[in-house]
XYZ file of C-alpha atoms in Angstrom:
441
model
C -43.104 24.450 -16.447
C -40.723 23.378 -13.462
C -42.446 22.856 -9.957
C -41.332 25.309 -7.363
C -39.188 23.663 -4.876
C -37.949 25.014 -1.413
C -34.724 23.805 -0.092
C -35.915 20.966 2.124
C -37.911 19.699 -0.786
C -34.950 19.792 -3.170
C -32.908 17.786 -0.547
C -35.594 15.318 -0.319
C -35.777 14.917 -4.145
C -32.195 14.331 -4.368
C -32.189 11.755 -1.562
C -35.014 9.873 -3.191
C -32.943 9.432 -6.387
C -30.313 7.565 -4.634
C -32.542 4.625 -5.083
C -31.713 4.473 -8.694
C -28.061 3.411 -7.842
C -24.843 3.971 -9.892
C -25.000 3.330 -13.614
C -22.216 4.263 -15.734
C -23.035 5.561 -19.175
C -23.779 8.809 -20.843
C -27.035 8.501 -22.728
C -29.260 9.533 -19.716
C -27.262 12.775 -18.768
C -27.158 13.698 -22.379
C -30.821 13.467 -22.593
C -31.224 15.291 -19.249
C -28.943 18.120 -20.337
C -30.578 18.389 -23.710
C -33.898 19.032 -22.102
C -32.154 21.812 -20.130
C -30.715 23.528 -23.139
C -27.432 21.820 -23.087
C -25.802 24.318 -20.466
C -22.631 22.361 -20.475
C -21.971 23.572 -24.101
C -21.797 27.091 -22.828
C -19.004 26.536 -20.431
C -15.036 25.749 -20.201
C -13.742 23.254 -18.136
C -10.631 21.831 -16.440
C -11.663 18.233 -16.210
C -10.137 16.043 -13.498
C -10.147 12.283 -13.037
C -8.062 10.035 -10.601
C -8.630 7.863 -7.567
C -7.211 10.068 -4.803
C -6.249 13.694 -4.847
C -9.064 15.095 -7.197
C -10.461 17.602 -4.550
C -7.205 18.860 -3.306
C -5.703 19.427 -6.814
C -8.990 20.993 -8.034
C -9.273 23.354 -5.104
C -5.726 24.530 -5.620
C -6.424 25.066 -9.332
C -9.837 26.834 -8.603
C -8.390 29.137 -5.976
C -5.487 30.350 -8.373
C -8.175 30.757 -11.347
C -10.330 32.800 -8.841
C -7.154 34.770 -7.933
C -6.626 35.730 -11.628
C -9.948 37.305 -11.663
C -11.899 34.529 -13.401
C -15.418 33.621 -12.291
C -14.545 30.032 -11.269
C -17.023 27.153 -10.503
C -16.040 24.001 -8.790
C -17.951 20.778 -8.939
C -16.849 17.832 -6.485
C -17.922 14.844 -4.881
C -19.048 13.381 -2.593
C -20.601 16.008 -0.556
C -18.767 16.877 2.579
C -21.249 18.619 4.895
C -24.792 18.437 3.536
C -26.406 17.169 0.455
C -26.162 20.482 -1.488
C -22.324 20.567 -0.757
C -21.169 20.080 -4.367
C -21.138 23.417 -5.910
C -18.817 26.542 -5.198
C -18.466 29.536 -7.442
C -15.017 31.702 -6.351
C -14.906 29.517 -3.222
C -18.459 30.364 -2.127
C -20.826 27.347 -1.544
C -24.123 27.463 -3.530
C -27.109 29.009 -1.421
C -30.064 27.006 -0.545
C -32.353 29.136 -2.690
C -30.052 28.621 -5.631
C -29.819 24.945 -5.014
C -33.733 24.558 -4.848
C -34.206 26.631 -8.024
C -31.498 24.334 -10.003
C -32.917 21.177 -8.665
C -36.437 22.093 -9.489
C -35.370 22.629 -13.095
C -33.537 19.223 -13.431
C -36.240 17.574 -11.816
C -38.711 18.677 -14.535
C -36.377 17.626 -17.131
C -35.897 14.233 -15.404
C -39.583 13.601 -15.225
C -40.027 14.252 -18.989
C -37.000 11.715 -19.512
C -38.833 9.271 -17.305
C -42.106 9.823 -19.227
C -40.205 9.318 -22.640
C -38.144 6.326 -21.711
C -39.400 4.619 -18.585
C -35.893 5.358 -17.080
C -34.723 7.824 -14.405
C -31.450 9.565 -14.292
C -29.283 8.451 -11.316
C -28.497 10.853 -8.358
C -25.121 11.490 -9.570
C -26.392 12.279 -13.208
C -29.097 14.748 -11.696
C -26.391 16.542 -9.639
C -24.178 16.838 -12.487
C -26.934 18.374 -14.443
C -27.493 20.842 -11.541
C -23.864 21.746 -11.678
C -23.945 22.529 -15.229
C -27.143 24.578 -15.067
C -25.908 26.436 -11.981
C -22.644 27.375 -13.316
C -24.178 28.521 -16.566
C -26.471 30.566 -14.573
C -23.706 32.231 -12.489
C -21.863 33.100 -15.702
C -18.640 31.082 -14.902
C -15.549 31.821 -17.061
C -14.220 28.439 -16.180
C -15.321 25.317 -14.088
C -13.056 22.814 -12.331
C -14.965 19.607 -12.785
C -14.296 16.557 -10.726
C -15.046 13.044 -11.951
C -17.445 11.176 -9.576
C -16.137 7.880 -10.653
C -14.335 6.683 -13.611
C -14.147 8.910 -16.548
C -15.099 7.505 -20.082
C -18.731 6.797 -18.809
C -18.807 9.334 -15.888
C -21.590 11.837 -16.108
C -19.369 14.616 -16.147
C -17.644 13.531 -19.439
C -20.432 15.168 -21.744
C -18.670 18.441 -20.685
C -17.539 19.792 -24.193
C -15.081 22.611 -24.090
C -12.100 21.085 -22.081
C -9.264 23.465 -21.897
C -7.210 20.848 -19.889
C -7.516 17.627 -18.272
C -5.728 16.438 -15.127
C -5.243 12.759 -14.032
C -4.365 12.407 -10.372
C -2.885 9.265 -8.805
C -4.671 6.212 -9.736
C -4.949 3.023 -7.627
C -7.736 0.256 -7.005
C -11.071 1.444 -6.171
C -14.532 0.933 -7.449
C -13.235 -2.266 -9.297
C -16.663 -3.419 -9.844
C -17.191 -0.764 -12.278
C -13.909 0.304 -13.544
C -11.731 -2.938 -13.687
C -9.611 -5.235 -11.738
C -5.969 -3.751 -12.370
C -4.805 -0.294 -12.298
C -4.234 -0.438 -16.091
C -7.991 -1.174 -16.622
C -8.721 1.796 -14.126
C -6.360 4.118 -15.771
C -8.129 3.303 -19.219
C -11.519 4.211 -17.669
C -9.980 7.504 -16.060
C -8.150 8.496 -19.466
C -11.626 8.441 -21.029
C -11.854 12.179 -19.995
C -9.288 12.917 -22.622
C -11.703 13.770 -25.420
C -9.999 16.461 -27.346
C -6.695 17.781 -28.292
C -6.080 19.740 -25.151
C -2.950 19.717 -22.699
C -3.233 16.748 -20.143
C -1.363 16.674 -16.926
C -0.433 13.581 -14.919
C 1.856 12.199 -12.536
C 5.356 10.669 -13.657
C 4.450 7.456 -11.889
C 3.895 3.778 -12.754
C 4.980 3.188 -16.418
C 2.101 0.875 -17.272
C -0.335 3.750 -16.157
C 1.588 6.434 -18.011
C 1.503 4.229 -20.998
C -2.249 3.755 -20.922
C -2.710 7.664 -20.767
C -0.299 8.427 -23.253
C -1.993 6.030 -25.730
C -5.192 7.830 -24.962
C -3.627 11.227 -25.672
C -2.087 10.046 -29.032
C -5.468 8.549 -30.046
C -7.347 12.302 -29.671
C -3.990 14.320 -30.412
C -3.831 15.540 -26.706
C -0.313 16.781 -25.422
C 0.840 14.839 -22.280
C 2.768 16.569 -19.711
C 4.142 14.437 -16.641
C 5.199 15.707 -13.496
C 7.063 14.538 -10.276
C 5.845 15.355 -6.918
C 6.799 18.538 -5.502
C 9.563 19.005 -3.166
C 8.190 19.678 0.268
C 10.367 22.443 1.988
C 8.354 22.340 5.173
C 5.131 20.927 6.599
C 3.339 22.180 9.784
C 0.263 20.422 10.923
C -1.484 23.519 11.472
C -0.330 26.054 8.720
C 0.400 23.627 6.131
C 3.014 22.841 3.398
C 5.835 24.779 1.536
C 6.600 23.535 -1.770
C 8.971 23.974 -4.801
C 8.303 22.646 -8.235
C 7.656 23.318 -11.888
C 10.160 26.469 -11.316
C 8.046 27.833 -8.567
C 10.119 28.053 -5.401
C 8.796 27.996 -1.863
C 5.169 28.279 -2.516
C 3.015 28.264 0.562
C -0.141 26.065 0.584
C -2.356 25.914 3.693
C -2.948 22.200 3.370
C -0.982 19.657 5.377
C 0.147 15.906 4.529
C 2.881 14.597 2.582
C 0.491 13.210 -0.084
C -0.203 16.807 -1.095
C 3.234 16.877 -2.955
C 1.631 15.033 -5.779
C -1.371 17.364 -5.794
C 0.451 20.438 -5.678
C 2.700 19.365 -8.424
C -0.364 18.715 -10.520
C -2.020 21.880 -9.980
C 1.001 24.116 -10.426
C 2.035 22.301 -13.741
C -1.630 22.624 -15.043
C -1.731 26.352 -13.993
C 1.790 26.904 -15.644
C 0.305 25.526 -18.955
C -2.750 27.450 -18.812
C -0.651 30.753 -18.334
C 2.215 29.892 -20.993
C -0.430 28.650 -23.549
C -2.626 31.480 -23.127
C -5.624 29.377 -22.619
C -7.450 32.003 -20.605
C -7.964 35.066 -23.077
C -6.697 38.359 -21.519
C -5.960 36.942 -17.950
C -2.542 36.481 -16.599
C -1.754 33.454 -14.689
C 2.045 34.046 -13.994
C 3.967 32.926 -10.897
C 2.829 35.742 -8.713
C -0.875 34.885 -9.376
C -0.079 31.072 -8.687
C 1.740 31.908 -5.355
C -1.050 34.255 -4.106
C -3.942 31.875 -5.220
C -2.288 29.010 -3.577
C -1.924 30.788 -0.155
C -5.915 31.132 -0.181
C -6.779 27.436 -0.995
C -9.010 25.790 1.171
C -10.091 22.085 1.219
C -11.080 20.283 4.471
C -10.744 16.729 5.633
C -7.422 16.045 3.985
C -5.148 15.531 7.102
C -6.792 18.761 8.642
C -5.825 19.709 12.055
C -9.275 20.635 13.790
C -7.968 21.003 17.361
C -4.515 21.420 18.661
C -5.234 20.584 22.277
C -6.074 17.808 22.053
C -4.521 17.357 18.783
C -7.286 16.010 16.434
C -6.720 15.287 12.743
C -9.377 14.400 10.121
C -8.687 12.613 6.803
C -10.990 11.085 4.256
C -9.034 8.155 3.548
C -11.254 5.446 2.417
C -9.486 3.215 0.062
C -5.891 1.403 0.080
C -3.835 3.999 -1.614
C -5.326 6.829 0.492
C -4.663 4.584 3.795
C -0.981 4.272 2.728
C -0.598 8.042 2.007
C -2.095 8.989 5.467
C 0.035 6.320 7.272
C 3.188 8.084 5.483
C 1.963 11.631 6.877
C 1.374 10.191 10.489
C 4.637 8.676 10.532
C 6.377 11.788 9.131
C 4.275 14.467 10.890
C 3.139 12.962 14.188
C 6.540 10.993 14.982
C 6.851 10.492 18.586
C 3.135 10.620 19.342
C 0.940 7.799 20.420
C -1.798 7.539 17.863
C -5.508 6.801 18.270
C -7.149 5.863 14.995
C -10.880 6.602 14.832
C -12.278 4.669 11.581
C -15.660 4.463 9.955
C -15.991 3.137 6.530
C -18.498 1.851 4.138
C -18.989 -1.990 3.816
C -18.204 -1.941 -0.015
C -14.644 -0.682 0.597
C -11.602 -2.784 1.116
C -11.570 -2.162 4.770
C -9.329 -4.743 5.870
C -6.616 -3.429 3.786
C -7.215 0.123 5.015
C -7.286 -1.113 8.695
C -4.029 -3.435 8.061
C -2.024 -0.294 6.741
C -3.286 2.121 9.362
C -2.710 -0.349 12.312
C 0.937 -0.205 11.610
C 0.821 3.504 12.736
C -1.642 2.927 15.534
C -1.500 2.380 19.483
C -5.216 2.204 19.585
C -7.889 1.803 16.921
C -11.493 3.041 17.799
C -14.270 1.741 15.331
C -17.659 3.440 14.723
C -20.541 2.841 12.514
C -21.289 5.762 10.130
C -24.850 7.200 11.166
C -27.723 7.103 8.812
C -26.300 5.030 5.841
C -27.287 1.873 4.637
C -23.682 1.303 3.171
C -22.063 1.570 6.578
C -20.006 -1.284 7.804
C -21.145 -2.190 11.349
C -18.688 -1.073 14.043
C -18.399 -4.557 15.490
C -17.094 -6.027 12.094
C -14.618 -3.266 11.634
C -13.500 -3.874 15.273
C -13.010 -7.772 14.729
C -11.027 -6.849 11.618
C -8.883 -4.313 13.514
C -8.204 -6.853 16.243
C -6.202 -9.047 13.950
C -3.748 -6.108 13.499
C -3.950 -4.080 16.523
C -3.729 -5.036 20.440
C -5.984 -2.072 21.518
C -9.313 -2.037 19.842
C -12.387 -0.155 21.108
C -15.785 -0.679 19.505
C -18.300 2.303 19.552
C -21.958 2.721 18.658
C -21.356 6.040 16.688
C -18.954 8.832 16.241
C -20.014 10.617 19.413
C -19.232 7.588 21.517
C -16.030 7.171 19.617
C -14.803 10.739 20.397
C -15.578 10.327 23.836
C -13.466 7.089 24.080
C -10.688 8.530 21.899
C -10.394 11.432 24.201
C -10.359 9.129 27.369
C -7.367 7.119 25.620
C -5.380 10.391 24.788
C -5.905 11.461 28.514
C -4.651 7.955 29.576
C -1.547 8.532 27.346
C -0.971 12.025 28.853
C -0.993 10.670 32.307
C 1.713 8.332 31.350
C 3.870 11.154 30.250
C 3.232 10.674 26.350
C 1.982 13.011 23.619
C -0.560 11.634 21.734
C -2.933 12.469 18.458
C -6.414 11.478 17.354
C -6.861 10.624 13.622
C -10.293 10.352 12.374
C -10.445 8.790 9.013
C -12.469 6.829 6.547
C -15.679 8.059 4.788
C -16.343 11.702 4.539
C -20.191 10.921 5.504
C -19.059 11.006 9.307
C -16.100 13.333 9.256
C -18.083 16.595 9.170
C -20.135 15.398 12.293
C -17.175 14.216 14.011
C -15.383 17.665 13.306
C -18.637 19.310 14.830
C -18.256 17.164 17.959
C -14.714 18.080 18.308
C -15.545 22.013 17.818
C -18.033 21.362 20.553
C -15.440 20.463 23.281
C -13.331 23.384 22.424
């Protein structure tokens, strides 16, 4: 019988499991879910892998499926505001009580696993089992399931009934686990293709596409490639208007030039679900797609959190994401003096990230991510930034970082220049940073 946990105890338990690190492989998650009655076998999934864009693409798909009247779960990582922030049903976050109940059940199963094998499941495996159990108990018709890392050996890959798979943009990240080339990483990501379902990916690098195509041929899946959507307009505050896949002038309240790729993937996936009647008895036509896209919410992706002063937050934490953020800055913040506030983990390729973003920056403010052993010291990041930017300010934490960035913005204003503060890097500090900005409003 599962021990009763309250919310705080459940959070503490999950935090304690971080000691087991990241260990790819499916044996532990299979055993864990078997002890729970294999809840994943009672669900249907849209499975999403890729280096960048998974969250935005998944949020668009989930919003439309909810609009179509489907009870839609969404599992994503990392958490954005709190340790339990991984799970939504119809756009609503899991409650503390629901979280505690699900964690308690999984914790009991994990204790049995440890007694039988001497090995505990990892934090992500436990969180994934919580997702399967929670979504089954909520009676979800479909679950939009985001890989944590990789694909073939990612814990989410025990999902059985995949109605469709999406592979977003692929670039170099997590190389110690996935490989040192984009082709090796693409092979790992394409491992989510486990059945003859439709697969949607970008019409991008031929080598990457060939890897995905070969995997589809192996399992009899049908591959659909799509070009980035045409962005009709992009407003920092209200979002983008796009045209693609026969859908004209669709409004999406997310900003950033990189959303052209994510919107195209989502719209193509939804069109296929509608045209191939993958959801029995539910219409997913252009009107539903258009209406659902208008209601999508996804934070910390070129998100404007203040217009005066202008403050943008973006979770760019690898080379490809930094390049996409830089492109959005050049396009959407043209004519403004840019103050980058950056905080990253030490295991990321932070020099490449800083070098890319420095090309857009008048000033770089470095901060240390609080309460995280993986955080890169702000002085190390500042030393790196100093090689690429003349104005670098090193700060202890996000609070000081915001204060110094605001001082710099005021300095530019007095000189007659418009400015923008762009906070980027790990999601681990952006929620706190956004709260600090809200406090000055």
